CSV table of C-alpha atoms and ligand atoms in Angstrom, one decimal:
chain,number,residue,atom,x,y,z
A,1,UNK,CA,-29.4,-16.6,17.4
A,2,UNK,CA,-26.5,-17.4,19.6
A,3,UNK,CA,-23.6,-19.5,17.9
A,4,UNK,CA,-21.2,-20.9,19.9
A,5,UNK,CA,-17.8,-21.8,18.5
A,6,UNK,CA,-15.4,-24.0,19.5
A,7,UNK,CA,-12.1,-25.3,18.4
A,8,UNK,CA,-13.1,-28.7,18.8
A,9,UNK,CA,-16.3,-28.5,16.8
A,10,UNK,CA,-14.0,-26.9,13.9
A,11,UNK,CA,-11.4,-29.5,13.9
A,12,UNK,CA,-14.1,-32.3,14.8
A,13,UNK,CA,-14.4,-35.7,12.6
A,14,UNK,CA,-17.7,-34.0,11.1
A,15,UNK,CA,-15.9,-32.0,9.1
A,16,UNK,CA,-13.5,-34.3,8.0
A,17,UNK,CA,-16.1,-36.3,7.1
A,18,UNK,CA,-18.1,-33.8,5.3
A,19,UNK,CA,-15.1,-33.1,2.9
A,20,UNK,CA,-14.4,-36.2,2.3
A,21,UNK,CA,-17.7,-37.1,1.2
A,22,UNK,CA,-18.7,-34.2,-0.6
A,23,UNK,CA,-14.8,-33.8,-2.0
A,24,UNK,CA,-14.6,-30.2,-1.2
A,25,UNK,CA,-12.5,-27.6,0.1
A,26,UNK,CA,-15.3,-26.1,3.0
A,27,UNK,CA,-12.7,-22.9,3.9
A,28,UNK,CA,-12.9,-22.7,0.0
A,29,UNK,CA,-15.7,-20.7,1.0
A,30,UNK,CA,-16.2,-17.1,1.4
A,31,UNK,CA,-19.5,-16.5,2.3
A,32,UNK,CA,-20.6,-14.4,-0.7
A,33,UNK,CA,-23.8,-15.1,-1.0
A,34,UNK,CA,-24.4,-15.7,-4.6
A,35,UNK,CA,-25.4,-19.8,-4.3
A,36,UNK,CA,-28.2,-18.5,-2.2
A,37,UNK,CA,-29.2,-15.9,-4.4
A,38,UNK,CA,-29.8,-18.0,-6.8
A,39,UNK,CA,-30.9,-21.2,-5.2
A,40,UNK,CA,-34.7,-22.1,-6.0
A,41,UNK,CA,-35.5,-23.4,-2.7
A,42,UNK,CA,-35.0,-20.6,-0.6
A,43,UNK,CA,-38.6,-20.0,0.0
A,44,UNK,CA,-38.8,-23.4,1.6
A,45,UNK,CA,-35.5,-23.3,3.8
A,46,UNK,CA,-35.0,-22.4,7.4
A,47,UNK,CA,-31.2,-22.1,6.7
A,48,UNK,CA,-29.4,-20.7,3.5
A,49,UNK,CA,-27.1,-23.2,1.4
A,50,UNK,CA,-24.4,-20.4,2.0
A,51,UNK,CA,-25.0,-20.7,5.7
A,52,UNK,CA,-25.0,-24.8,5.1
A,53,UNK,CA,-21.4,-24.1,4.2
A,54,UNK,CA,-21.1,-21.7,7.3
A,55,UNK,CA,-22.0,-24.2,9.9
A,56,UNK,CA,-20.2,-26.8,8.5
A,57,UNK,CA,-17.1,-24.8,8.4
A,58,UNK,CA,-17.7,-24.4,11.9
A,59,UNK,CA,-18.3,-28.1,12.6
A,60,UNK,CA,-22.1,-27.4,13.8
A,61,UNK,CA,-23.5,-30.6,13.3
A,62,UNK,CA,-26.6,-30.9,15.6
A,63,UNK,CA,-27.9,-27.3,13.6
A,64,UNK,CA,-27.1,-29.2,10.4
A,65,UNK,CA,-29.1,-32.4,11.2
A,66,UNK,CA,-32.3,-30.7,12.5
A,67,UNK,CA,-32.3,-28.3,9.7
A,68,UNK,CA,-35.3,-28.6,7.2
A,69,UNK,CA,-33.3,-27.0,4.0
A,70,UNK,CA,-31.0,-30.0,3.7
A,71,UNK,CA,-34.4,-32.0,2.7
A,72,UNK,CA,-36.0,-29.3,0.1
A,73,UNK,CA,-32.9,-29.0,-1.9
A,74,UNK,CA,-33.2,-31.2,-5.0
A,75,UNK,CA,-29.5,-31.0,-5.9
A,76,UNK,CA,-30.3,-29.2,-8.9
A,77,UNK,CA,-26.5,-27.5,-9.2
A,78,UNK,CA,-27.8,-24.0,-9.8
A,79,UNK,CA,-25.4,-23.1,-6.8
A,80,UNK,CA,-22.4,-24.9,-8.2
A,81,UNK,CA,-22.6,-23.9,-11.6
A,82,UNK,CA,-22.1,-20.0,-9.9
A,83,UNK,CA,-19.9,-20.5,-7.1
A,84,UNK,CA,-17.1,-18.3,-7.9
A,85,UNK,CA,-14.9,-20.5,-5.8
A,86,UNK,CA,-16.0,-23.4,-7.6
A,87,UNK,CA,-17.6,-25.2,-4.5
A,88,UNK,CA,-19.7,-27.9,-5.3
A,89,UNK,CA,-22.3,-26.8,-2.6
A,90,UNK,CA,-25.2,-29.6,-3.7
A,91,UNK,CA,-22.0,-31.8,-3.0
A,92,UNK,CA,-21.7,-30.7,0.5
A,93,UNK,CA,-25.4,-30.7,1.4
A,94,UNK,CA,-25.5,-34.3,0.0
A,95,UNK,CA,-22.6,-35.3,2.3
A,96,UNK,CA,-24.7,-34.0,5.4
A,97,UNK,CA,-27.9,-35.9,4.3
A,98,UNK,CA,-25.8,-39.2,3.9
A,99,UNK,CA,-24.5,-39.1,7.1
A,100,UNK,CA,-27.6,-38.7,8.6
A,101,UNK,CA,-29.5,-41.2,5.7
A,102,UNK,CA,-26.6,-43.9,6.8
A,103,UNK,CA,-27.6,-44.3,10.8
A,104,UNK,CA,-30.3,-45.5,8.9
A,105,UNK,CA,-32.3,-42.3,9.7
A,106,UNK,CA,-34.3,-42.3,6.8
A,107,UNK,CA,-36.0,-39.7,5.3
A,108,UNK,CA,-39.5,-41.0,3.9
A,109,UNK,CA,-40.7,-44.7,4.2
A,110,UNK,CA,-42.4,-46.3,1.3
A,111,UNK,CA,-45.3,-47.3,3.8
A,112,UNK,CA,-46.5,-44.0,4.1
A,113,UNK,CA,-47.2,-43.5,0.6
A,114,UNK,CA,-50.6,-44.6,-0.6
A,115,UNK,CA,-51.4,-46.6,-3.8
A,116,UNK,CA,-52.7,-43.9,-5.1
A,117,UNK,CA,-49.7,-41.1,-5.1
A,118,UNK,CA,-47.2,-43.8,-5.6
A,119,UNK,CA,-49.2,-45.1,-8.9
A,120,UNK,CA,-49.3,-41.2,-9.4
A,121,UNK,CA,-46.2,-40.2,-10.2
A,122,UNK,CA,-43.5,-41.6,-12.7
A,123,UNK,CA,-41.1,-44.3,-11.7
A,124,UNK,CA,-38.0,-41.6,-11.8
A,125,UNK,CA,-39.8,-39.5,-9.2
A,126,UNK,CA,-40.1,-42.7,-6.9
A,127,UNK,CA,-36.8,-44.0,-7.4
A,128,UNK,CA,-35.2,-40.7,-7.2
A,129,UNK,CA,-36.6,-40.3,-3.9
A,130,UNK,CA,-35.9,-43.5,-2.0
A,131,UNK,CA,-32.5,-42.5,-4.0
A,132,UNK,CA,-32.0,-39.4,-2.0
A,133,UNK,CA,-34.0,-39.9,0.8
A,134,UNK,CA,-33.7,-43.4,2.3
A,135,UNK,CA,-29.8,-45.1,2.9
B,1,UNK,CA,-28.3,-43.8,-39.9
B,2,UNK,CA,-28.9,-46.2,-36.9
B,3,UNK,CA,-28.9,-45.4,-33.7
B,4,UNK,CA,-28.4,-47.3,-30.6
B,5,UNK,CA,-31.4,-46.3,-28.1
B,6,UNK,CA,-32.0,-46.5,-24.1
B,7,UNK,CA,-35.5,-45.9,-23.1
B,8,UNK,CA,-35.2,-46.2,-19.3
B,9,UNK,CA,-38.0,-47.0,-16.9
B,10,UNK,CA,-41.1,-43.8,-17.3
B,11,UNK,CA,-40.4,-44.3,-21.2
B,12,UNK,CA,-42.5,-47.6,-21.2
B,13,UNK,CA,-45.2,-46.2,-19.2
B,14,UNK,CA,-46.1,-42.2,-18.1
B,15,UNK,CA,-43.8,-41.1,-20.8
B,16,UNK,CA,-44.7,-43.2,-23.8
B,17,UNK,CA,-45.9,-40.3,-26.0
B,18,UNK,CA,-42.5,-39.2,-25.5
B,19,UNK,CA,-40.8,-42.1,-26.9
B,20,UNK,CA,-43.5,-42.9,-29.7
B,21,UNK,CA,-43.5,-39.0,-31.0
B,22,UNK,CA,-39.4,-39.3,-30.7
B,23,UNK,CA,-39.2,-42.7,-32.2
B,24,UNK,CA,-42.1,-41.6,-35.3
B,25,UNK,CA,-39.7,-38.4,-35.5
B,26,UNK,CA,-36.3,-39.9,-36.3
B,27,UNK,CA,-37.8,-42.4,-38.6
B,28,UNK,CA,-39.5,-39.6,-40.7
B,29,UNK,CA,-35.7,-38.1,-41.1
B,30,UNK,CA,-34.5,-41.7,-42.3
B,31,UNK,CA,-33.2,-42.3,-38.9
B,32,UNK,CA,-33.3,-46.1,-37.9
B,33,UNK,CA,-34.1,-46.5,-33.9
B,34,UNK,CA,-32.5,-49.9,-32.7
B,35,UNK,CA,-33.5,-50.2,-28.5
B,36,UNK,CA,-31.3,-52.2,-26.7
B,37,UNK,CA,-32.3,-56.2,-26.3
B,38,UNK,CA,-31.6,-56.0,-22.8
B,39,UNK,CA,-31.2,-52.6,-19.9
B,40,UNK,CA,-31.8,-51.5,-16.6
B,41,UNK,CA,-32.7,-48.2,-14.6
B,42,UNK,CA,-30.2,-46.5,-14.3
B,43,UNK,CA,-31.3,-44.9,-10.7
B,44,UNK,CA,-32.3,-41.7,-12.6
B,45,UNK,CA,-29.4,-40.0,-9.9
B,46,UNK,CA,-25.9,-39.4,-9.9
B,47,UNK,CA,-24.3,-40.2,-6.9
B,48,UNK,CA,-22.7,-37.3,-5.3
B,49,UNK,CA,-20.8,-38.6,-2.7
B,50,UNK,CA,-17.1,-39.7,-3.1
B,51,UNK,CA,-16.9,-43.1,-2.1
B,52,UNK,CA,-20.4,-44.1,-3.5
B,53,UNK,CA,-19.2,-46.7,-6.4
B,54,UNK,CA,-22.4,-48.8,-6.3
B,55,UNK,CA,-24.3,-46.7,-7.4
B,56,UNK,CA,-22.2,-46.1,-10.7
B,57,UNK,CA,-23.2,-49.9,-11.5
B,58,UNK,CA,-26.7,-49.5,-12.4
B,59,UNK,CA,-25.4,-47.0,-14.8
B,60,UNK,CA,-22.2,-48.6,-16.0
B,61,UNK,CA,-23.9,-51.7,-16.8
B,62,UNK,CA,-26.2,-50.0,-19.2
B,63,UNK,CA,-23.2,-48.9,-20.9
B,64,UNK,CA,-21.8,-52.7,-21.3
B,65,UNK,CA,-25.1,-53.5,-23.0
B,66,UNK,CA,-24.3,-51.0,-25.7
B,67,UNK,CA,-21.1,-52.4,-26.5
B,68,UNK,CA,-22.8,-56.0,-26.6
B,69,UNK,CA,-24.3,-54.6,-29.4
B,70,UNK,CA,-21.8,-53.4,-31.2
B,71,UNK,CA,-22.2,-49.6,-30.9
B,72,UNK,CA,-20.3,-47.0,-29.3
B,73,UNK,CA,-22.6,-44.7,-28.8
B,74,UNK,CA,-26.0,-44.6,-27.0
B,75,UNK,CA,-28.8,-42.2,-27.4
B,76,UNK,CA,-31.0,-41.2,-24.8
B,77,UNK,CA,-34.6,-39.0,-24.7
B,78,UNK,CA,-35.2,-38.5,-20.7
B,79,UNK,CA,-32.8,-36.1,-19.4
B,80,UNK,CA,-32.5,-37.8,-16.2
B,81,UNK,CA,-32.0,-40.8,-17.7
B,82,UNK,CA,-29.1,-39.0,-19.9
B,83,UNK,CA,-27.6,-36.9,-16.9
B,84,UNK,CA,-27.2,-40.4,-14.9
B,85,UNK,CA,-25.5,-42.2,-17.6
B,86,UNK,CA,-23.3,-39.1,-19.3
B,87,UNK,CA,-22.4,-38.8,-15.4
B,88,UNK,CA,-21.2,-42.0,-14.4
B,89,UNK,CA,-19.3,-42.1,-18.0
B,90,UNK,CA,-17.3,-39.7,-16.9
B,91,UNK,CA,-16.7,-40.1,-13.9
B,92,UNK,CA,-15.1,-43.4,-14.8
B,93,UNK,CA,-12.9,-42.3,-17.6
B,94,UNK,CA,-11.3,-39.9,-14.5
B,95,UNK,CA,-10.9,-42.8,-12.0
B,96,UNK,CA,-9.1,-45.8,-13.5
B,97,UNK,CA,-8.9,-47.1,-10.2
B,98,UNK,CA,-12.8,-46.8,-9.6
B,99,UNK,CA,-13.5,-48.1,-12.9
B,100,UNK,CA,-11.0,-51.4,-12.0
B,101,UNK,CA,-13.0,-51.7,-8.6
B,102,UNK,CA,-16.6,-51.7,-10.7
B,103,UNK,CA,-15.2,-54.3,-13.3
B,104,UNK,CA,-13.6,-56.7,-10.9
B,105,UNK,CA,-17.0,-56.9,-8.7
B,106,UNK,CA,-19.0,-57.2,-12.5
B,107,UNK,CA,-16.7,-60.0,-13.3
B,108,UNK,CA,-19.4,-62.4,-14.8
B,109,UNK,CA,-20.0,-59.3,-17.4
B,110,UNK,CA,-18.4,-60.6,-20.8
B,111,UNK,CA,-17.0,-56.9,-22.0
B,112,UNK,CA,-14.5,-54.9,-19.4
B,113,UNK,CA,-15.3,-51.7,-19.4
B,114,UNK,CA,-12.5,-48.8,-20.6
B,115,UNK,CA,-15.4,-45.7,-20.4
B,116,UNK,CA,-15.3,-45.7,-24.1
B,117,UNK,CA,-19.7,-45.6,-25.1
B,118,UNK,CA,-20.3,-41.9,-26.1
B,119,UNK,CA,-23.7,-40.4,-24.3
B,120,UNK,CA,-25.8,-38.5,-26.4
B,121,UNK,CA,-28.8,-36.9,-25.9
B,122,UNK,CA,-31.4,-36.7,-29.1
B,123,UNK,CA,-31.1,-33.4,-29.1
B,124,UNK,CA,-27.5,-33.1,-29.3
B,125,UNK,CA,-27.6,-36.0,-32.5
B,126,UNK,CA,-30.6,-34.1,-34.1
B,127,UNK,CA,-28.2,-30.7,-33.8
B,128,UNK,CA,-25.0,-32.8,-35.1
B,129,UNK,CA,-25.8,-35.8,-36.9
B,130,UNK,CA,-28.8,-35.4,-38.9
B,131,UNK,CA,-28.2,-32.0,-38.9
B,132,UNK,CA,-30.6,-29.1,-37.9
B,133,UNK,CA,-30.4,-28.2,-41.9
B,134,UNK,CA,-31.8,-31.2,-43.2
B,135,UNK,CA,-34.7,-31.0,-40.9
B,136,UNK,CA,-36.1,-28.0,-41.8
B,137,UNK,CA,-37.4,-29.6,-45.6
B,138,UNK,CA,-38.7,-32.5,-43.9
B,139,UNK,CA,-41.2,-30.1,-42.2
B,140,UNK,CA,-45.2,-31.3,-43.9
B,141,UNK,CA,-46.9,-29.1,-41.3
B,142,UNK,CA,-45.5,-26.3,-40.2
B,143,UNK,CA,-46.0,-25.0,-36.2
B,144,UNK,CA,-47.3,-21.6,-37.8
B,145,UNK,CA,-48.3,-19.6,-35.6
B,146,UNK,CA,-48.0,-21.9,-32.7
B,147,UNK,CA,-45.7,-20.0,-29.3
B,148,UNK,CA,-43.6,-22.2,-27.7
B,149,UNK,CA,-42.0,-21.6,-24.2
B,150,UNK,CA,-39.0,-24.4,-23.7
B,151,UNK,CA,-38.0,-25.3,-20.5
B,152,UNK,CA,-34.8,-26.9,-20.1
B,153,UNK,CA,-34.9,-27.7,-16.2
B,154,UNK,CA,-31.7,-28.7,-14.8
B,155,UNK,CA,-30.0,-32.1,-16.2
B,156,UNK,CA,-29.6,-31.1,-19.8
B,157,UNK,CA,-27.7,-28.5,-18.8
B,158,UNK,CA,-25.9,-29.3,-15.1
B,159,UNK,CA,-23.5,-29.2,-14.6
B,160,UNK,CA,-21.5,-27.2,-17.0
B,161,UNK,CA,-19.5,-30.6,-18.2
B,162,UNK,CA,-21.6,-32.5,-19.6
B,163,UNK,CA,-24.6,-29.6,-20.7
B,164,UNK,CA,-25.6,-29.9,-24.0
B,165,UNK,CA,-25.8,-25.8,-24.1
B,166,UNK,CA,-25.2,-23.0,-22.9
B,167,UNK,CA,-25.3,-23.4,-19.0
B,168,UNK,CA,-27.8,-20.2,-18.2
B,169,UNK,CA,-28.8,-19.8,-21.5
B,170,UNK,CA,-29.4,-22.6,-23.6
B,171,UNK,CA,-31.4,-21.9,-27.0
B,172,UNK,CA,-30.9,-25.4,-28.8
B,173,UNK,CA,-34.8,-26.0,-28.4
B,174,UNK,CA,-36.0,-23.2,-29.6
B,175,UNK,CA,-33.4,-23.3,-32.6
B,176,UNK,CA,-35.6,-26.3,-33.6
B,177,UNK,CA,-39.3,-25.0,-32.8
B,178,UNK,CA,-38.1,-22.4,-35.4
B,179,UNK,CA,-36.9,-25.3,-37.5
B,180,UNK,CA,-40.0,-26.4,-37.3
B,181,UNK,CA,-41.6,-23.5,-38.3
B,182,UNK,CA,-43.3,-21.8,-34.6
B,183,UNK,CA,-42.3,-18.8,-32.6
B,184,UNK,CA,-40.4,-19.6,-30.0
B,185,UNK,CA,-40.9,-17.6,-26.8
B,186,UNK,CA,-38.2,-16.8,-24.2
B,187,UNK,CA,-38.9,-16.9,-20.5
B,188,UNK,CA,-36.5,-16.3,-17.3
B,189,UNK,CA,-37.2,-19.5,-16.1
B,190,UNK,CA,-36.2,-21.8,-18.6
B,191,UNK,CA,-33.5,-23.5,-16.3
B,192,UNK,CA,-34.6,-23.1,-12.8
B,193,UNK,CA,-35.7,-26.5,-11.2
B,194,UNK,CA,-39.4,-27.6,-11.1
B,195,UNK,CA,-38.6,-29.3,-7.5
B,196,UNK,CA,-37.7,-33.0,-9.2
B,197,UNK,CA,-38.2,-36.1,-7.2
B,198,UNK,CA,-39.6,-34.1,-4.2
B,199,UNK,CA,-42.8,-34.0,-6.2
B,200,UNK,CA,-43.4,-37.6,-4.8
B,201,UNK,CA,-42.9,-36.4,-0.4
B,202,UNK,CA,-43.7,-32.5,-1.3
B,203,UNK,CA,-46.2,-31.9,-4.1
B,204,UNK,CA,-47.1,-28.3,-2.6
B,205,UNK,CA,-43.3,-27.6,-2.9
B,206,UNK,CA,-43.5,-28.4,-6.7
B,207,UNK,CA,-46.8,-26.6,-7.3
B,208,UNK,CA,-45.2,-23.5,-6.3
B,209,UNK,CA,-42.6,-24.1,-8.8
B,210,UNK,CA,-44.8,-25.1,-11.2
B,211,UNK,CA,-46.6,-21.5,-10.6
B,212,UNK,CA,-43.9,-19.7,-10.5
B,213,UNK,CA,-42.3,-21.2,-14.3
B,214,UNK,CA,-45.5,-21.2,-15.8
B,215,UNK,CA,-47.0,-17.5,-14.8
B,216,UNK,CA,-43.7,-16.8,-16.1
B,217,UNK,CA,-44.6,-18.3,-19.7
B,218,UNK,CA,-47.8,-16.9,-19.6
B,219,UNK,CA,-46.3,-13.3,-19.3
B,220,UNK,CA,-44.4,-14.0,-22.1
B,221,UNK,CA,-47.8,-15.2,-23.9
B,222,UNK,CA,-46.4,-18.7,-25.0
B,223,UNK,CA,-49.5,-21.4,-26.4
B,224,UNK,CA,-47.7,-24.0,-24.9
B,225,UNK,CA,-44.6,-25.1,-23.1
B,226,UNK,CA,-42.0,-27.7,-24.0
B,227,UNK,CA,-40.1,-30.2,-22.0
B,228,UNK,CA,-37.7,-33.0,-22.4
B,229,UNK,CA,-37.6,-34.6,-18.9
B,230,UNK,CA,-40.6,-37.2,-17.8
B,231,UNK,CA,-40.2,-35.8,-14.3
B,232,UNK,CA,-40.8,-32.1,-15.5
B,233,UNK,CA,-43.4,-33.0,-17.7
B,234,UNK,CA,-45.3,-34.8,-15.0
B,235,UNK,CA,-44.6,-31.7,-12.2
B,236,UNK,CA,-45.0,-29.1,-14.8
B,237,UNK,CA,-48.2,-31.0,-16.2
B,238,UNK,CA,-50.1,-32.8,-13.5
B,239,UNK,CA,-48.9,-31.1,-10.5
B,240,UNK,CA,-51.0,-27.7,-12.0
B,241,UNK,CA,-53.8,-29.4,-10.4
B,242,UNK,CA,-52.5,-28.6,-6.9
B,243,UNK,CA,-51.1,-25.5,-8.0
B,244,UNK,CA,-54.6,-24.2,-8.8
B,245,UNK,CA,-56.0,-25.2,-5.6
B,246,UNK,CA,-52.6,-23.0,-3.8
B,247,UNK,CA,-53.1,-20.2,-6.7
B,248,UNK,CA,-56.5,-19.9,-7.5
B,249,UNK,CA,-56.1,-17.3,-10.4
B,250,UNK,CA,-53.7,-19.5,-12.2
B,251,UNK,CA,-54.4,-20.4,-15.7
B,252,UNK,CA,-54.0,-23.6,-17.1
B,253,UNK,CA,-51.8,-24.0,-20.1
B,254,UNK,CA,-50.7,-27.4,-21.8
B,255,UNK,CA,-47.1,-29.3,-21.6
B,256,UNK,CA,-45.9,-31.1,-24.4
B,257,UNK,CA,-42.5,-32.5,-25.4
B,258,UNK,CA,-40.4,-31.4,-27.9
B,259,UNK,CA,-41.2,-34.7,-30.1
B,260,UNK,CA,-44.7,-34.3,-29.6
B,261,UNK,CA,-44.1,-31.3,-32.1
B,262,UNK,CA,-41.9,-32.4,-34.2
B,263,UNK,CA,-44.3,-35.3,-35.0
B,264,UNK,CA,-46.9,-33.0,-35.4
B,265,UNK,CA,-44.9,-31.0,-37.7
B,266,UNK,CA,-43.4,-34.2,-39.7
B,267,UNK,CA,-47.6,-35.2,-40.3
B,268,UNK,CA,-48.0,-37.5,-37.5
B,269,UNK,CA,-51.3,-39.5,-36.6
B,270,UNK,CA,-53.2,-38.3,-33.2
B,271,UNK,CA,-52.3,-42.1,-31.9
B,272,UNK,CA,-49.0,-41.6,-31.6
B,273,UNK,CA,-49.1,-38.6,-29.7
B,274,UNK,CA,-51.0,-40.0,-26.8
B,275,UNK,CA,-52.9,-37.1,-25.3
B,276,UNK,CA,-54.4,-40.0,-22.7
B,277,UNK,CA,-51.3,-39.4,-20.9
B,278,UNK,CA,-51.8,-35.3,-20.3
B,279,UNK,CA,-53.4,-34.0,-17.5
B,280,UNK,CA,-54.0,-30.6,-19.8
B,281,UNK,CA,-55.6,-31.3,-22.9
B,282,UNK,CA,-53.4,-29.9,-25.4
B,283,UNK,CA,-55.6,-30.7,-28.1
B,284,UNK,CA,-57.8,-27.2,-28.2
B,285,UNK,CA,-54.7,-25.0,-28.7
B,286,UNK,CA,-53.6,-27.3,-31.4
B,287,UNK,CA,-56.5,-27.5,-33.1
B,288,UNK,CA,-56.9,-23.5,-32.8
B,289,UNK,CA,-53.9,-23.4,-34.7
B,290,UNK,CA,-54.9,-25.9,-37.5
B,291,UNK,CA,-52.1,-28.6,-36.4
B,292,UNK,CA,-54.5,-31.4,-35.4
C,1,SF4,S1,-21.3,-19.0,-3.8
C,1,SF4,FE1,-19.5,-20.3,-3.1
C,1,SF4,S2,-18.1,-18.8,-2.1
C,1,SF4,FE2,-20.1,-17.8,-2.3
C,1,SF4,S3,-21.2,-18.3,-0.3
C,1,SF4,FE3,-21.8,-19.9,-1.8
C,1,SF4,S4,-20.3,-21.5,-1.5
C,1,SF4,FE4,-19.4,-19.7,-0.5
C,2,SF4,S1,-28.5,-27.7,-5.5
C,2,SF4,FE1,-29.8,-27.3,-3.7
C,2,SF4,S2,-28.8,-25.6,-2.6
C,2,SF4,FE2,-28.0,-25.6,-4.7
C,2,SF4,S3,-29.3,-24.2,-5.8
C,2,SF4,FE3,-30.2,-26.3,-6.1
C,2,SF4,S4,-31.7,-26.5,-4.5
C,2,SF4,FE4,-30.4,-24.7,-3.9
C-alpha cells in the first residue's frame, strides 16, 4: 500500500476535529500495538484500531471513511482499558463515525430491517444501534 | 432494606425473567424493591464524543426521578442500563459547567440537579449491603453440583472507573454461585465482547463471538453459563441458532442470569423464572441436577 503524506493532511481540520471530539491526544500514540492485540474485532476489520490512530495522526481521512473496521467496533473499551498511554482509542474511532454519521451519512436505516428481526432482538440492541449508527 | 429500582426498557419485555428472578431474590433476603413511578430509556449508550450533552439527558433525567422520590441511590439489574446511567453521573459531577447547561434547558424539571444519586448495580448492593454473608443461610436449595461459567461482557466492568471489579479479572459472580452453593467454572473469555448492538445489522458477526465464548466454556466443562446484560443474554442465547448453522459441530449449552439461580437456590416457583423467554431450554440440565 502506498501512503502518501503530506503536511497539509497532518495539520488539516480533520484532525483537529478528531481530537476535539474524541478528547484525545492522537501523537499520544506510539504505535505499540497492544489495543489491537487485544481488540475482539480484529477478525472482521480491514484496518487495525492501532492503525485508526495511525491514519488519523496523519490526517488520512478519505482511508478512514471507506474503512469497514470503524463499523464492527462496538466500543467495547478493551483497547482503552490497555493503552499504556492511556488513549481512549473507542473515543477516537467514535469521533470518525460521527463525523461521517453527522453529513447525515447514515449507517443503517430502520426501513431495511424486517418486522421480523426488529421484533427479534431486545429494545437495547435496537436503540443502541440507531444510537451508534444513524446521526 | 428498601431499595430504589430502574428497570429500563428490555426489563418489561425480552428480559422479564431477569427482573422477576431478581425482584423474587431480594425479597427472599428481606429486601423491599420499590420501581420508580415514573422513567425513561436511558439510550442504553454513553455518549463518547465531547460536545454530545443531549444525550446525557435521557440519562440525567432518570436520575431526577430518583430524587422525586426521596432516595439517593438507584439500583439497577441491566448492565447497559447501569453503565449509561453510572456514566453520565459522572461525567456530570466533573463538568459543572455541562451539568448547568443540562439543568437550564430541563428547566420545567422541579429538582436541579448537583450529580449527587449513587448508581449501583445489584450486584455491587448484594456484595455490600445485604452482604454476601447473610446470603449464604438463606440458601433452601443449594446449586450442588451445578457448573457455572459467568460472563461478565464489557459494561460491568468498562471502563476501569466505574467497574464493579476487577477490570480483566472480575470474580464477584462466581463469589456468589459459590454462595449459592455451585462450582463455579473459570473461562478466558469472561470479559471479551459478545458483539453488542451489532447483533441487530451483523448477527453472523455475533455468532462468531458467541462460538468463540461459549466453546470456550465448554472446554472448561461448565452446565451453564451466566450473564447479567439483556443484550448478552439474547446474543449469547438466541444468536446460537446462527452460530450452529456457521459452526456446525457446535453444542448447544443454556444461558441463564445470575437471578435465575439465585431464585432457584432461594426455592423459587418455575413461573417466575420464565423459561418461555430462552431460546435453550435450560430446564434438562436443571432438572439433571435436581434443582427443578
Ligand atoms: S495501545 Fe495505545 S499507544 Fe499502543 S498502539 Fe494502541 S493507541 Fe497507540
Ligand atoms: S473498543 Fe473497538 S477497537 Fe477497541 S477493542 Fe473494542 S472493538 Fe476493538
Amino acid at each position: 500500500m502506498i501512503v502518501n503524506i503530506s503536511k497539509k493532511k497532518v495539520k488539516s481540520d480533520f484532525v483537529t476535529k478528531v481530537e476535539e471530539l474524541s478528547g484525545q491526544n492522537l501523537l499520544a500514540c506510539y504505535q505499540c500495538g497492544k489495543c489491537s492485540a487485544g481488540c475482539p474485532a480484529i477478525s472482521q476489520m480491514d484496518i487495525l484500531p492501532n492503525q485508526i490512530i495511525r491514519l488519523a495522526q496523519l490526517g488520512l481521512k478519505n482511508e478512514l471513511f471507506k474503512s469497514k473496521s470503524i463499523w464492527v467496533c462496538a466500543s467495547c473499551m478493551t483497547c482503552n482499558t490497555r493503552c499504556p498511554k492511556g488513549i481512549n482509542v473507542a473515543e477516537v474511532i467514535e469521533a470518525v463515525r460521527q463525523i461521517l454519521l453527522r453529513k447525515r451519512k447514515d449507517h443503517v436505516e430502520l426501513k431495511d430491517l424486517s418486522e421480523e428481526e426488529k421484533r427479534e432482538v431486545p429494545p437495547i440492541a435496537l436503540i443502541a444501534c440507531f444510537r451508534k449508527f444513524t446521526s | 432494606m428498601k431499595l430504589t429500582y430502574y428497570p429500563g426498557c428490555t426489563l418489561k419485555n425480552k428480559a422479564e425473567n431477569f427482573e422477576n428472578s431478581a425482584i423474587f431474590a431480594l425479597n427472599h433476603l428481606g429486601v423491599e424493591v420499590q420501581e420508580l413511578s415514573r422513567w425513561n430509556c436511558c439510550g442504553t449508550v454513553f455518549s463518547l464524543t465531547t460536545d454530545d450533552l443531549m444525550h446525557h439527558l435521557a440519562p440525567i433525567r432518570n436520575l431526577i426521578r430518583v430524587k422525586e422520590a426521596n432516595s439517593d441511590k438507584v439500583m439497577t439489574l441491566c448492565a447497559m442500563c447501569f453503565n449509561t446511567l453510572k456514566r453520565a453521573n459522572e461525567y456530570m459531577k466533573n463538568d459543572p459547567e455541562g451539568l448547568d447547561k443540562l439543568n437550564q434547558f430541563m428547566y420545567r424539571e422541579k429538582i436541579k440537579y448537583d450529580g449527587d444519586v449513587e448508581v449501583l448495580h445489584l450486584l455491587e448492593l448484594l456484595k455490600d449491603e445485604v452482604k454476601f454473608e447473610n446470603i449464604k443461610s438463606k440458601v433452601v436449595k443449594p446449586l450442588t453440583d451445578l457448573k457455572v461459567a459467568s460472563y461478565y461482557g464489557c459494561y460491568l466492568v468498562r471502563p476501569q472507573e466505574i467497574g464493579i471489579d476487577d477490570v480483566e479479572n472480575p470474580t464477584i459472580i462466581e463469589e456468589l454461585i459459590s454462595l449459592l452453593g455451585g462450582i463455579p467454572v473459570d473461562f478466558p473469555y469472561k470479559t471479551e465482547c459478545c458483539g453488542s448492538y451489532q447483533t441487530v445489522d451483523k448477527p453472523e458477526v455475533v455468532a462468531e463471538r458467541t462460538f468463540q465464548i461459549l466453546q470456550s466454556v465448554q472446554k472448561n466443562q461448565a452446565d451453564v453459563v451466566v450473564v447479567s446484560c439483556p443484550l448478552c443474554a439474547f446474543n449469547l442465547d438466541h444468536r446460537q441458532k446462527e452460530t450452529i448453522q456457521i459452526f456446525p459441530g457446535f453444542k448447544n449449552i443454556p444461558i441463564l442470569y445470575f437471578t435465575q439461580l439465585m431464585a432457584i437456590a432461594f426455592g423459587c416457583s418455575e413461573d417466575i423464572l420464565k423459561f418461555n423467554l430462552h431460546y435453550i431450554d435450560p430446564k434438562p440440565i436443571l432438572q439433571e441436577k435436581g434443582l427443578i
